[in-house]
C-alpha positions as a Python dict, from the first residue, in 0.01 Angstrom:
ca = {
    (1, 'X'): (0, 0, 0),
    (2, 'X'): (-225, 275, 198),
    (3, 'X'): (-113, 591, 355),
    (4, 'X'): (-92, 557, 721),
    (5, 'X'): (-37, 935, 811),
    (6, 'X'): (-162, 1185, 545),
    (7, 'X'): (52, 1478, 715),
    (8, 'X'): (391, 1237, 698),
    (9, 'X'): (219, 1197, 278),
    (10, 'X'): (247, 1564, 256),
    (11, 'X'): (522, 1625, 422),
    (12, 'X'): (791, 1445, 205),
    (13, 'X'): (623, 1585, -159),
    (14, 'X'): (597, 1979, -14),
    (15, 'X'): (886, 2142, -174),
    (16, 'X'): (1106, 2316, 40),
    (17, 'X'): (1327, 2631, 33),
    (18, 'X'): (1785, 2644, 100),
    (19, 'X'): (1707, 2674, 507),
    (20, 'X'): (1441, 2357, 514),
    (21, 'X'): (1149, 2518, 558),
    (22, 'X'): (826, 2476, 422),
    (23, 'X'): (850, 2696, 84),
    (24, 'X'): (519, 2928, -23),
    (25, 'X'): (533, 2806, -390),
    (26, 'X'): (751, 2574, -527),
    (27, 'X'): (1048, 2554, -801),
    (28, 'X'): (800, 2574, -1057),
    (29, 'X'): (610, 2799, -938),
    (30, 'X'): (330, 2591, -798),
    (31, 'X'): (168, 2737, -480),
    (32, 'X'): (146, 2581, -158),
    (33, 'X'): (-179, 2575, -190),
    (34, 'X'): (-200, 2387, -525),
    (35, 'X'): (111, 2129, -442),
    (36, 'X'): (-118, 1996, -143),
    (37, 'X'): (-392, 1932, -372),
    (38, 'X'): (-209, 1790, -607),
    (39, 'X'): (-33, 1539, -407),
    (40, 'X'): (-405, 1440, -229),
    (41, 'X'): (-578, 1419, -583),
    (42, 'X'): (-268, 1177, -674),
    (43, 'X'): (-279, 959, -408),
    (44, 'X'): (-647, 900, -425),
    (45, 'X'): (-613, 863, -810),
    (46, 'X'): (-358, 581, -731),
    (47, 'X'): (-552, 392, -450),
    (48, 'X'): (-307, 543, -156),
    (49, 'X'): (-609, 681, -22),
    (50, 'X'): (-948, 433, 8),
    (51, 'X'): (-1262, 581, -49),
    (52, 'X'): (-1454, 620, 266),
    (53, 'X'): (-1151, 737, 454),
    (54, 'X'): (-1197, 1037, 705),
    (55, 'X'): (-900, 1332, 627),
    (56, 'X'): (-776, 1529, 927),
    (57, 'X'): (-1019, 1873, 961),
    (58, 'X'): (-824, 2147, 815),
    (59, 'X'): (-725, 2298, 1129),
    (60, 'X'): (-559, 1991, 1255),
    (61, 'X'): (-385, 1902, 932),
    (62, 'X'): (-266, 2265, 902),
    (63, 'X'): (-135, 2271, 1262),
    (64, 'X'): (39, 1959, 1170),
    (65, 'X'): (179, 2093, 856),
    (66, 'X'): (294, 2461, 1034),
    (67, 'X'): (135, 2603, 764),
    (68, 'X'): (-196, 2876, 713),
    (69, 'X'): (-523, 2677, 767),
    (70, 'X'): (-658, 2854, 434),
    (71, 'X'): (-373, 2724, 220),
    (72, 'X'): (-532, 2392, 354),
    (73, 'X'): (-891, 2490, 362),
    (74, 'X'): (-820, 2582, -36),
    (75, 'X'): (-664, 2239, -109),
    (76, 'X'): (-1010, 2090, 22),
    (77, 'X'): (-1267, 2272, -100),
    (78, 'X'): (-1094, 2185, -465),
    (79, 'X'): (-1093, 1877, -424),
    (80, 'X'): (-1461, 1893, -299),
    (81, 'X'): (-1532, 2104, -597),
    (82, 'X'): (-1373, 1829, -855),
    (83, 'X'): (-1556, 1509, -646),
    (84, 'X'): (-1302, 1388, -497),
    (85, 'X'): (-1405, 1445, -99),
    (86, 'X'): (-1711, 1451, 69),
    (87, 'X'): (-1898, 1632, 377),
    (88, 'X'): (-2106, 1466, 576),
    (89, 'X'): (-2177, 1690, 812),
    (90, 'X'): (-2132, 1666, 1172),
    (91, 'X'): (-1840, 1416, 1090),
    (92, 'X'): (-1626, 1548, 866),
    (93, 'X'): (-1457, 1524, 567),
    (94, 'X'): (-1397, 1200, 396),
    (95, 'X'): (-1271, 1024, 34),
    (96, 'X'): (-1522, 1034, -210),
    (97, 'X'): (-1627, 729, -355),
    (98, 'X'): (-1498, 743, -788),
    (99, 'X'): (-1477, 412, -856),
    (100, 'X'): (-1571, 370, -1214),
    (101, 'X'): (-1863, 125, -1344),
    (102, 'X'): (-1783, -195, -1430),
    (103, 'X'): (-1647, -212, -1777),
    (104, 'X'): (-1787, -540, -1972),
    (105, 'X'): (-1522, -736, -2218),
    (106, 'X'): (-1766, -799, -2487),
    (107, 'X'): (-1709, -678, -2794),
    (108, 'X'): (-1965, -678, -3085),
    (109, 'X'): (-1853, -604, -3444),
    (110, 'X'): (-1947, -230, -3520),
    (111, 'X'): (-2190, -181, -3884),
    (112, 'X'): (-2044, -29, -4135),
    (113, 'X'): (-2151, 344, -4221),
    (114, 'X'): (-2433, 296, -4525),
    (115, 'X'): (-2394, 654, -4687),
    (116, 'X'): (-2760, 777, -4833),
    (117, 'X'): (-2769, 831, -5163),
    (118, 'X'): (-2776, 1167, -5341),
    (119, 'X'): (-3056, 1306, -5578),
    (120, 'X'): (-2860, 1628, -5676),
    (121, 'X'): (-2528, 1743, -5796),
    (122, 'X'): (-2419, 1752, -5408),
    (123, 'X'): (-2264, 1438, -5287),
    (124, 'X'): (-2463, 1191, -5048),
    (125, 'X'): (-2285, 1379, -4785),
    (126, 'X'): (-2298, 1760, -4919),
    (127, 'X'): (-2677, 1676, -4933),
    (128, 'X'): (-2633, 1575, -4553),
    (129, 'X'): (-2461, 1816, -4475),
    (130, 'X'): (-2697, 2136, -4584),
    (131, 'X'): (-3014, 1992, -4485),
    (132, 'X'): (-2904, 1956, -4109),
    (133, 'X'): (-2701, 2301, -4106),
    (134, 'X'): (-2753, 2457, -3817),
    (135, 'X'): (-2552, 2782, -3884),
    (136, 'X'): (-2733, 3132, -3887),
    (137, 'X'): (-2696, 3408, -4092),
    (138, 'X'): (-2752, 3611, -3820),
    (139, 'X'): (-2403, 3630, -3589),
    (140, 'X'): (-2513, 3887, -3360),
    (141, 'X'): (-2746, 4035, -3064),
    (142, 'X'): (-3008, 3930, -2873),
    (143, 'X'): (-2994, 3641, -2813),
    (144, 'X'): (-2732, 3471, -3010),
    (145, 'X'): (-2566, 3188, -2827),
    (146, 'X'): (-2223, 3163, -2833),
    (147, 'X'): (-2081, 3489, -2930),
    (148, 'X'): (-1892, 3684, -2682),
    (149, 'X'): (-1900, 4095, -2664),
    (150, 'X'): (-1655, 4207, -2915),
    (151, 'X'): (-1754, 4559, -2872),
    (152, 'X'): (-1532, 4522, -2526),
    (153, 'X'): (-1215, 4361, -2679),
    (154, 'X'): (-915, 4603, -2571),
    (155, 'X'): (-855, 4691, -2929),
    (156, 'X'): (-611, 4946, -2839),
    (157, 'X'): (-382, 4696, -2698),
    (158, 'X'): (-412, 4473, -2979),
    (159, 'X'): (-338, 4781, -3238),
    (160, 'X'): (-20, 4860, -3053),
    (161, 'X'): (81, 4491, -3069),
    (162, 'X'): (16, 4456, -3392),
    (163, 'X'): (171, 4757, -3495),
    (164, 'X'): (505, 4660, -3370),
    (165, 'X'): (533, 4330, -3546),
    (166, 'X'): (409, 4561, -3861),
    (167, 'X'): (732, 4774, -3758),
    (168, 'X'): (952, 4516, -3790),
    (169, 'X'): (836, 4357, -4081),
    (170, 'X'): (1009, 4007, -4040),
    (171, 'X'): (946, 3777, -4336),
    (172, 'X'): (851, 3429, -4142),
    (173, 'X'): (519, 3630, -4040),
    (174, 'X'): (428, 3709, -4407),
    (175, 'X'): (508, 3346, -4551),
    (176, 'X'): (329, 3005, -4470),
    (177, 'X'): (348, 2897, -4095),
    (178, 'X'): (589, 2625, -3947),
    (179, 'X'): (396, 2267, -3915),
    (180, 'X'): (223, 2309, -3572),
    (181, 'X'): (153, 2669, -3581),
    (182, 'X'): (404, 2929, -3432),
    (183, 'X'): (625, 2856, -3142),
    (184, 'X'): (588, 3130, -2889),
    (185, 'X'): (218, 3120, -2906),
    (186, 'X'): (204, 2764, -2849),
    (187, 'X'): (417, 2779, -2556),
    (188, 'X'): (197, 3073, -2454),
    (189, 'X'): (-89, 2794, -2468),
    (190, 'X'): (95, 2521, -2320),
    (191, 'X'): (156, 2763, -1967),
    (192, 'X'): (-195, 2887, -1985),
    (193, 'X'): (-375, 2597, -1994),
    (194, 'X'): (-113, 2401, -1737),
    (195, 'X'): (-138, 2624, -1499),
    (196, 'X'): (-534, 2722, -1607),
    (197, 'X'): (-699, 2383, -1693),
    (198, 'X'): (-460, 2145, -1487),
    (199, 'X'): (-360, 2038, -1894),
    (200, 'X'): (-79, 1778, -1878),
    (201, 'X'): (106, 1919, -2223),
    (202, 'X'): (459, 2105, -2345),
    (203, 'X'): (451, 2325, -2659),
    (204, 'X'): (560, 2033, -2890),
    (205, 'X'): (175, 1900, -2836),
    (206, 'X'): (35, 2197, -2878),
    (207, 'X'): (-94, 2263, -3286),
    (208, 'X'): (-252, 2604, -3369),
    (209, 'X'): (-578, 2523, -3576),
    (210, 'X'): (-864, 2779, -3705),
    (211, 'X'): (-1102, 2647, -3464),
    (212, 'X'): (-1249, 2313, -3329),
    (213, 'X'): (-1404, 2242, -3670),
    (214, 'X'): (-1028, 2201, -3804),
    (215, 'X'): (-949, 2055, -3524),
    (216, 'X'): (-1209, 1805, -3521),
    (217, 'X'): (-1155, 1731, -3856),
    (218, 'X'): (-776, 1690, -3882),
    (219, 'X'): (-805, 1418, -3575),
    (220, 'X'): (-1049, 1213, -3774),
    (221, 'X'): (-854, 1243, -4079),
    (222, 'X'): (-559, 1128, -3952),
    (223, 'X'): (-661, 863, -3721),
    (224, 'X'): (-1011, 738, -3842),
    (225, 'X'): (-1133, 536, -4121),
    (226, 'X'): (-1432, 574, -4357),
    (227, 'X'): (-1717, 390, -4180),
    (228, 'X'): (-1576, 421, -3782),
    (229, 'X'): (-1831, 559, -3537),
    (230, 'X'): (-1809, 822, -3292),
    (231, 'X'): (-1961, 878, -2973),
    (232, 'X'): (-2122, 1242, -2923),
    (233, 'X'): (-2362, 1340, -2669),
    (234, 'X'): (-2721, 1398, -2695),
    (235, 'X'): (-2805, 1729, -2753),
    (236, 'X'): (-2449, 1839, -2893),
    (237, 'X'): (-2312, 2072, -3100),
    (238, 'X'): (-2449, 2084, -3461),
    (239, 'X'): (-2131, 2143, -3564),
    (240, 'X'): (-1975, 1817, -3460),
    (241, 'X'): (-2224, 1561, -3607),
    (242, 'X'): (-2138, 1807, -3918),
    (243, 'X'): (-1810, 1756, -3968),
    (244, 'X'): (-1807, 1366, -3867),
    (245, 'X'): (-2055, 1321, -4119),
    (246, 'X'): (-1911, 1486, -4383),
    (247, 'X'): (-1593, 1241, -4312),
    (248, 'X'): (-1840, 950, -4359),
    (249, 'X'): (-1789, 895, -3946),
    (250, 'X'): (-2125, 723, -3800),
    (251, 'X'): (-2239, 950, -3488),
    (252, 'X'): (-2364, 723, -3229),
    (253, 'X'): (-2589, 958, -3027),
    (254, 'X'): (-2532, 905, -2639),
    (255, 'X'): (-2779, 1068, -2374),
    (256, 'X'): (-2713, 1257, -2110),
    (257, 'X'): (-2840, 1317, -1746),
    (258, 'X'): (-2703, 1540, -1436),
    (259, 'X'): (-2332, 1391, -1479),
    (260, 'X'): (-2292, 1436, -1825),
    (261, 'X'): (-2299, 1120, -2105),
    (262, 'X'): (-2463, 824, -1974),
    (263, 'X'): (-2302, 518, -2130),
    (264, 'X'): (-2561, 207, -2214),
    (265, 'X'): (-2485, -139, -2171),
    (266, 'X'): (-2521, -181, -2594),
    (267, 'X'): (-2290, 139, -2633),
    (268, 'X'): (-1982, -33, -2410),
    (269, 'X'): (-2013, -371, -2612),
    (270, 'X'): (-1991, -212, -2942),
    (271, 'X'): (-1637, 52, -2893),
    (272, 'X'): (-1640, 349, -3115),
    (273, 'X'): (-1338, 512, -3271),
    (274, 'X'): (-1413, 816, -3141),
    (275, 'X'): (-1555, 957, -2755),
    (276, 'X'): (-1660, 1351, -2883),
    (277, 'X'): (-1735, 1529, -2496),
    (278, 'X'): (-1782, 1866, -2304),
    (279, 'X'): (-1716, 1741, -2001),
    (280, 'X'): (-1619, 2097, -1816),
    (281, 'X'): (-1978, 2240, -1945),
    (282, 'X'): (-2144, 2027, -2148),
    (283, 'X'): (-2320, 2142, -2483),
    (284, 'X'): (-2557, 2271, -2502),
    (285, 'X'): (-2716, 2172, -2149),
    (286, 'X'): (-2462, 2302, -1926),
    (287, 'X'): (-2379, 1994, -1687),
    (288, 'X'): (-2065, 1899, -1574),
    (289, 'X'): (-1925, 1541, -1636),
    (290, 'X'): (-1916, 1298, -1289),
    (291, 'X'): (-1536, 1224, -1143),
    (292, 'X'): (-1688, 905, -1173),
    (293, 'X'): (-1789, 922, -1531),
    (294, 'X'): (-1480, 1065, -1620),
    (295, 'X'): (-1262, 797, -1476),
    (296, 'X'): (-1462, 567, -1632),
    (297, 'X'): (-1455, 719, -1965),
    (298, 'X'): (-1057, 718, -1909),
    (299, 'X'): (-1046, 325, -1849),
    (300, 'X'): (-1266, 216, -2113),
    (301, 'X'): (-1079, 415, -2366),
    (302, 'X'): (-756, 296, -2284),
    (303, 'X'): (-892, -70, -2278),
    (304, 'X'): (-1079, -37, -2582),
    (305, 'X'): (-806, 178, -2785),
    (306, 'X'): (-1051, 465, -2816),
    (307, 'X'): (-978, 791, -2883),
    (308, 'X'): (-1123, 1061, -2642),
    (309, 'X'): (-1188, 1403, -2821),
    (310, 'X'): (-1250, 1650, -2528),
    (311, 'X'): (-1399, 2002, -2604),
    (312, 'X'): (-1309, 2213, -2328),
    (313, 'X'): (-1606, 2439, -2429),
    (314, 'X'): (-1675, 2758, -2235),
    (315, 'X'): (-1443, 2686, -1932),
    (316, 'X'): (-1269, 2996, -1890),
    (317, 'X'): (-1630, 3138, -1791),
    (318, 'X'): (-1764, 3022, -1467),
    (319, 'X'): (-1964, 3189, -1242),
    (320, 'X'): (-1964, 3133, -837),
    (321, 'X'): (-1720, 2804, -892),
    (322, 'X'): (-1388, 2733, -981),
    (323, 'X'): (-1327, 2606, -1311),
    (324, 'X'): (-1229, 2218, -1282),
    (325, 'X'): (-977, 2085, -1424),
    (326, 'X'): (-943, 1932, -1739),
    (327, 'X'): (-1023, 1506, -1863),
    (328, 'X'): (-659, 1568, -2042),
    (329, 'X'): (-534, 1620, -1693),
    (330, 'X'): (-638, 1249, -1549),
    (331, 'X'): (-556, 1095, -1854),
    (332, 'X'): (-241, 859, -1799),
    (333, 'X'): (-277, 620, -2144),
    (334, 'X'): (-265, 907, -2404),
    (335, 'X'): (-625, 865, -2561),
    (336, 'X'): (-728, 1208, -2483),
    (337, 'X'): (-663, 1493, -2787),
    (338, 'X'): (-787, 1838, -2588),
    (339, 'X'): (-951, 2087, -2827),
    (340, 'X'): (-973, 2457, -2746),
    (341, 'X'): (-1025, 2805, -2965),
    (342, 'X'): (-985, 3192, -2893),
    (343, 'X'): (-1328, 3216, -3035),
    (344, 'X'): (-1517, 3283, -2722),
    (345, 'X'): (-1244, 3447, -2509),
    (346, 'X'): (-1114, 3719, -2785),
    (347, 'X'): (-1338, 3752, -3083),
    (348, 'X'): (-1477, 3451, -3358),
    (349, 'X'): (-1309, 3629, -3658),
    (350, 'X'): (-939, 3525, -3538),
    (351, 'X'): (-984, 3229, -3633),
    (352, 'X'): (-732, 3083, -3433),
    (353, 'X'): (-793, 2750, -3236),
    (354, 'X'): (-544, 2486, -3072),
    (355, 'X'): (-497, 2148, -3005),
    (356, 'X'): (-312, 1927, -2754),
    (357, 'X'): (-239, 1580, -2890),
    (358, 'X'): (-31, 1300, -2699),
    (359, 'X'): (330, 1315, -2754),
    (360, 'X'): (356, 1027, -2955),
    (361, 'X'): (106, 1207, -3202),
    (362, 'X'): (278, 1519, -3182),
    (363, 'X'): (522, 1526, -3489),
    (364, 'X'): (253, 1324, -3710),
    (365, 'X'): (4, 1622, -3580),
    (366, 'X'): (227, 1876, -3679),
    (367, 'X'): (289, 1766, -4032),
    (368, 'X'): (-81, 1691, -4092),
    (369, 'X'): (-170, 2058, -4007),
    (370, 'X'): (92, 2214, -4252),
    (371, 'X'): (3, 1916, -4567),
    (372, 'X'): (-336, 2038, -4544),
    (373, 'X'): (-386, 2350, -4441),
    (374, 'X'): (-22, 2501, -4540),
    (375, 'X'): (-48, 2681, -4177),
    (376, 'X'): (-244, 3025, -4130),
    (377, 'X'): (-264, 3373, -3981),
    (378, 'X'): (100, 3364, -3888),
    (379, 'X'): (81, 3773, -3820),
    (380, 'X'): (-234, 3736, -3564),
    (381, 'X'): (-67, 3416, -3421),
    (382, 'X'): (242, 3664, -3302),
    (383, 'X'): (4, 3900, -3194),
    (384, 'X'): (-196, 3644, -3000),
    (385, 'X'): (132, 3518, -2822),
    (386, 'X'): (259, 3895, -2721),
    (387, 'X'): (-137, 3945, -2619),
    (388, 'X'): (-42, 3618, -2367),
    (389, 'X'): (260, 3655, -2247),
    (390, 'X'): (182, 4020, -2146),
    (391, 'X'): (-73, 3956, -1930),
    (392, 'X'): (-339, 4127, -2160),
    (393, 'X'): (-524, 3787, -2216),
    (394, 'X'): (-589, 3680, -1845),
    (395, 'X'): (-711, 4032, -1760),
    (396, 'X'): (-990, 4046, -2083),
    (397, 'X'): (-1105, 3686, -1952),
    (398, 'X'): (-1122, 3824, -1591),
    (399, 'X'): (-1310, 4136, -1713),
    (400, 'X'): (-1552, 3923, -1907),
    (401, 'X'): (-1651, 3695, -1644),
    (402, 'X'): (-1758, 3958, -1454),
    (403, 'X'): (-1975, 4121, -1720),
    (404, 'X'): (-2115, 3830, -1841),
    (405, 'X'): (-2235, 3683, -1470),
    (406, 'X'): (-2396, 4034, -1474),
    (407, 'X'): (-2637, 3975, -1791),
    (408, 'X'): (-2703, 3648, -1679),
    (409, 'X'): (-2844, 3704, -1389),
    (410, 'X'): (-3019, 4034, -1573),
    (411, 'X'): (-3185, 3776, -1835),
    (412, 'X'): (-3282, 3533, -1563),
    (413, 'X'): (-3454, 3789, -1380),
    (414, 'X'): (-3645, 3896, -1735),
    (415, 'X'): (-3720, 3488, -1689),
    (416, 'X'): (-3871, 3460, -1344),
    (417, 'X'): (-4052, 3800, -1444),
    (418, 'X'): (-4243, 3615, -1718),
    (419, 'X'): (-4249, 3314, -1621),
    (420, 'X'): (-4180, 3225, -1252),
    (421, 'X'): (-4145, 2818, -1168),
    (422, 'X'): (-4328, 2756, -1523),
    (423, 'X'): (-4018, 2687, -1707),
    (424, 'X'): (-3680, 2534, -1648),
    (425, 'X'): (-3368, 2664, -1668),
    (426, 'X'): (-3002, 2482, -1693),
    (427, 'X'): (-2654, 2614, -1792),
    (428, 'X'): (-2641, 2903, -1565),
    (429, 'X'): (-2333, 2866, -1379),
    (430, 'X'): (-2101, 2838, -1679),
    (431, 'X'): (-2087, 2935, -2078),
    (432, 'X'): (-2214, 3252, -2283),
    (433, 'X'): (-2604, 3134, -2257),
    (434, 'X'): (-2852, 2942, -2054),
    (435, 'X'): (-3114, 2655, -2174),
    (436, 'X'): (-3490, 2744, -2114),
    (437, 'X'): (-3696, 2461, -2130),
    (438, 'X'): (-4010, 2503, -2264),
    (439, 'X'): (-4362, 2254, -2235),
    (440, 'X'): (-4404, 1957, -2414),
    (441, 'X'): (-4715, 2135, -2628),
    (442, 'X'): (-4491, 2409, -2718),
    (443, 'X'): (-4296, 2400, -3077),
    (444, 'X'): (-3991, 2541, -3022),
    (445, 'X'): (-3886, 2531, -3394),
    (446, 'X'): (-4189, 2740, -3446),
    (447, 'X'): (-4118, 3005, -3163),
    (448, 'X'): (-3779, 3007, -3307),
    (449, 'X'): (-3897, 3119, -3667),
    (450, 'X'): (-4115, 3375, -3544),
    (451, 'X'): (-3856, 3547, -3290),
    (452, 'X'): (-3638, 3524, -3617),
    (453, 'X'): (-3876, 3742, -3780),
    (454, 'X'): (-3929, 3958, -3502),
    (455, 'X'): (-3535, 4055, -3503),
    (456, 'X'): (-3442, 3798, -3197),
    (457, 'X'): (-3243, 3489, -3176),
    (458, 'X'): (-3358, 3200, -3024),
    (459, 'X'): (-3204, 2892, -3109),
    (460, 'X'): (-3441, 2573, -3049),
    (461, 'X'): (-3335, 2308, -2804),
    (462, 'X'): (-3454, 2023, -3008),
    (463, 'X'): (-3266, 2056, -3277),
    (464, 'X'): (-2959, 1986, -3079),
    (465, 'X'): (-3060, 1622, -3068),
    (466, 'X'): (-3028, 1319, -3250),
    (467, 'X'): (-3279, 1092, -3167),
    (468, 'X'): (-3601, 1300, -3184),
    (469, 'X'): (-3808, 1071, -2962),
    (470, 'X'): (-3609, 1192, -2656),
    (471, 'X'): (-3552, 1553, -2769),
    (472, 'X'): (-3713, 1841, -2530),
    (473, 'X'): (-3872, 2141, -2597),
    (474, 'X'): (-3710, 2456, -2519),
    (475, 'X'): (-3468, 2753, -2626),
    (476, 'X'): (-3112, 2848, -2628),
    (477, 'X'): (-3090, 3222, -2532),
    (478, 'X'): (-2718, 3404, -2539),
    (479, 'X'): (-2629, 3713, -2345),
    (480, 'X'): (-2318, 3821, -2349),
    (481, 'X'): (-2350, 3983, -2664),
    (482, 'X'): (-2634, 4195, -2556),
    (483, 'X'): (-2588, 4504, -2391),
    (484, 'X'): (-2723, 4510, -2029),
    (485, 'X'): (-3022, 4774, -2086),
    (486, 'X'): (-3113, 4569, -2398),
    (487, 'X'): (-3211, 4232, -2242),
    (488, 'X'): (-3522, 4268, -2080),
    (489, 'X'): (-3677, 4443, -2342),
    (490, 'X'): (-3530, 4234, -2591),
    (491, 'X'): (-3677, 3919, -2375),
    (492, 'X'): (-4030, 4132, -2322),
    (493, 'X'): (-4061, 4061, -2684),
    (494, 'X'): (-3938, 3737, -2689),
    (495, 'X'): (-4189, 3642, -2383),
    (496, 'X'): (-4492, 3780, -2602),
    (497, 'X'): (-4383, 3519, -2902),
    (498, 'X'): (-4364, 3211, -2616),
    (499, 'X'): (-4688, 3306, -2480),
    (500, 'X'): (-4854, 3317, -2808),
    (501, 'X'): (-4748, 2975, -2864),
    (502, 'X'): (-4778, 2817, -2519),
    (503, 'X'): (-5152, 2601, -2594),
}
């Protein structure tokens, strides 16, 4: 079945208010703006609309509607934004084409996980484990990826806050956590992130971790086995090949291009366990995953019975977009398990991090946390929650964005100064730092000790990856932990170390 009129579509799923009219926002809440979108996104999720099929311009569909011809112009450019519709210009706008790859049916037995063996008192995989750390003992300044600017937090808020739970001194703060984590916070979570991330979730999903490590690791505990393999992309996140390894899970490393992971014909024959993705801003690159991709992603996991592990890493920063929404969001089977933290929106040591499983995981979630972990930070949890629910928590983020989009463009200028068209640069509309890629002939692990030495930070790019024969050159440089007069001379100095190692 196809829509024959998208206004008559529209017009039966637009809430309305007591006198029949066309209501501004909806029973929920939703705006007008939002419902439209929602409705169009659906229908084209669900076939109603065919790709290639030419929507009414705004101005007509609004006129059709009675409604503001922004409200619709919003709807669209969304949808635009997420891949959905098209321009072509001089004829308008049109369905995008999503439809996922073809997904093959064969399925090749897996190899089992052969651990390497140990020649010291660590274990096979504690030996792993610290030879490919990739933590630093140096968690701060120029130009530290990842860290936001605590020196900014509104601590005065947070003191008040925490002074009046102090105040009260109620004994289920003081004691060990209920399983999950505590309530008000994670319905605090479950609004945000509906409302924030387009996150399909109630509070009884939600589970308050100490951060995606936990996270990560309580989803393989519970539902892998010694010797499954995982899907991450290539470069990723040190710190997820860490913890799957040290679970005895086989990372299967999975390139990526412009849309994000890029899925062989060998990978699809041989299903992992696990699907570990940034699709919103991928790690450490910067990209953002294809509508097509994603859908695809979506299908083979439900097919396959895979589990998707989606790291919604960095979103809340974005800088001259709107953030998209979520994988969770299109998922429809319940293989997705959405990982977030507080880590880069309020400061790393609070430790406090979330998940949002599917509702038949919930419970089993829940009472995994609290056997293993016994639940934590209780206090800050309340605090977090009143820091939500006041509003305190959407105004730091908006605040943020701001600064940060002003060092960024401060330590790209420092770039082009330098450098010019000579290097490459990626990441730059989303996160807390930007890739600079770097020449083949220069050693990035070597600039990378000697900034080190000089007092800088410069992570290299090429340690992100896990097959070394496609790994490129280049640096990961934070900046919204550096104060604004400090980055180009911090980068003056870093430029001097580059050029010194550029033939």
């Amino acid at each position: 079945m196809r829509i024959a009129s998208l206004t008559d579509f529209l017009l039966m799923r637009i809430e309305r208010g007591a006198d029949g009219a066309i209501a501004k926002a909806g029973a929920a809440g939703a705006p007008l703006n939002r419902q439209i979108y929602q409705a169009i996104r659906e229908a084209i999720l669900s076939q109603l609309l065919p790709s290639a099929m030419q929507l009414p311009s705004s101005r007509d569909l609004a006129r059709e509607l009675g409604i503001s011809r922004n409200t619709v112009t919003y709807a669209y450019e969304q949808l635009i934004a997420e891949g959905y519709l098209e321009t072509r210009a001089g004829s308008g706008t049109f369905i995008a084409d999503t439809t996922p790859d073809q997904i093959p049916e064969t399925r090749l037995n897996t190899p089992p996980l052969t651990d390497p063996s140990g020649e010291s008192e660590l274990s096979a995989h504690g030996a792993q484990l610290i030879q490919q750390a990739g933590v630093s003992d140096l968690q701060w300044g120029a130009f530290m990826p990842g860290v936001p600017d605590v020196t900014l937090f509104p601590n005065k808020i947070w003191s008040r806050l925490q002074n009046k739970h102090w105040r009260r001194s109620r004994a289920d703060l003081l004691t060990y956590g209920d399983a999950g984590g505590y309530l008000p916070l994670r319905e605090a979570i479950a609004e945000y992130l509906r409302m924030a991330r387009s996150v399909n979730c109630n509070a009884s999903q939600v589970i308050i971790t100490t951060g995606i490590h936990q996270s990560l690791d309580i989803v393989v505990k519970l539902l892998g086995e010694h010797g499954d393999s995982a899907w991450v992309e290539d470069p990723c996140y040190w710190g997820t090949r860490s913890v799957l390894n040290s679970l005895g899970i086989k990372p299967v490393a999975i390139p990526v291009d412009a849309e994000g992971m890029r899925m062989r014909l060998a990978n699809l024959r041989q299903p992992p366990r696990f699907i570990c993705a940034t699709p919103s801003h991928q790690y450490p690159l910067g990209m953002v995953m294809s509508l097509s991709r994603r859908r695809m992603l979506l299908e083979y996991a439900a097919r396959r019975k895979v589990w998707i592990i989606e790291d919604d890493y960095d979103s809340e920063f974005r800088y001259g977009s709107r953030p998209l929404a979520s994988l969770q969001g299109m998922d429809t089977d319940g293989r997705v398990l959405y990982m977030g933290t507080f880590s880069k929106t309020m400061f790393p040591s609070l430790r406090i991090g979330f998940m949002v499983v599917p509702e038949s995981l919930a419970n089993a979630f829940a009472i995994g946390v609290s056997e293993l972990y016994r639940g934590s930070q209780v206090f800050m949890q309340a605090i977090m929650a009143d820091f939500m629910t006041e509003g305190h928590f959407a105004s730091h983020i908006r605040r943020m964005r701001l600064l940060y989009a002003e060092r960024l463009q401060l330590l790209q200028a420092a770039i082009d100064r330098h450098f010019g068209d000579g290097v490459t640069l990626t990441g730059g509309e989303a996160g807390l730092h930007l890739a600079l890629g770097l020449p083949a002939q220069c050693d990035d692990l070597a600039i990378s000790r000697a900034a080190r030495a000089a007092g800088i930070v410069a992570r290299p790019l090429s340690r992100y990856y896990m097959n070394s024969e496609a790994a490129r050159n280049g640096l990961l440089l934070g900046y919204a932990c550096v104060p604004n007069e400090q980055i180009a001379p911090a980068f003056d100095k870093l430029a001097a170390i580059i050029k010194a190692h550029w033939n």
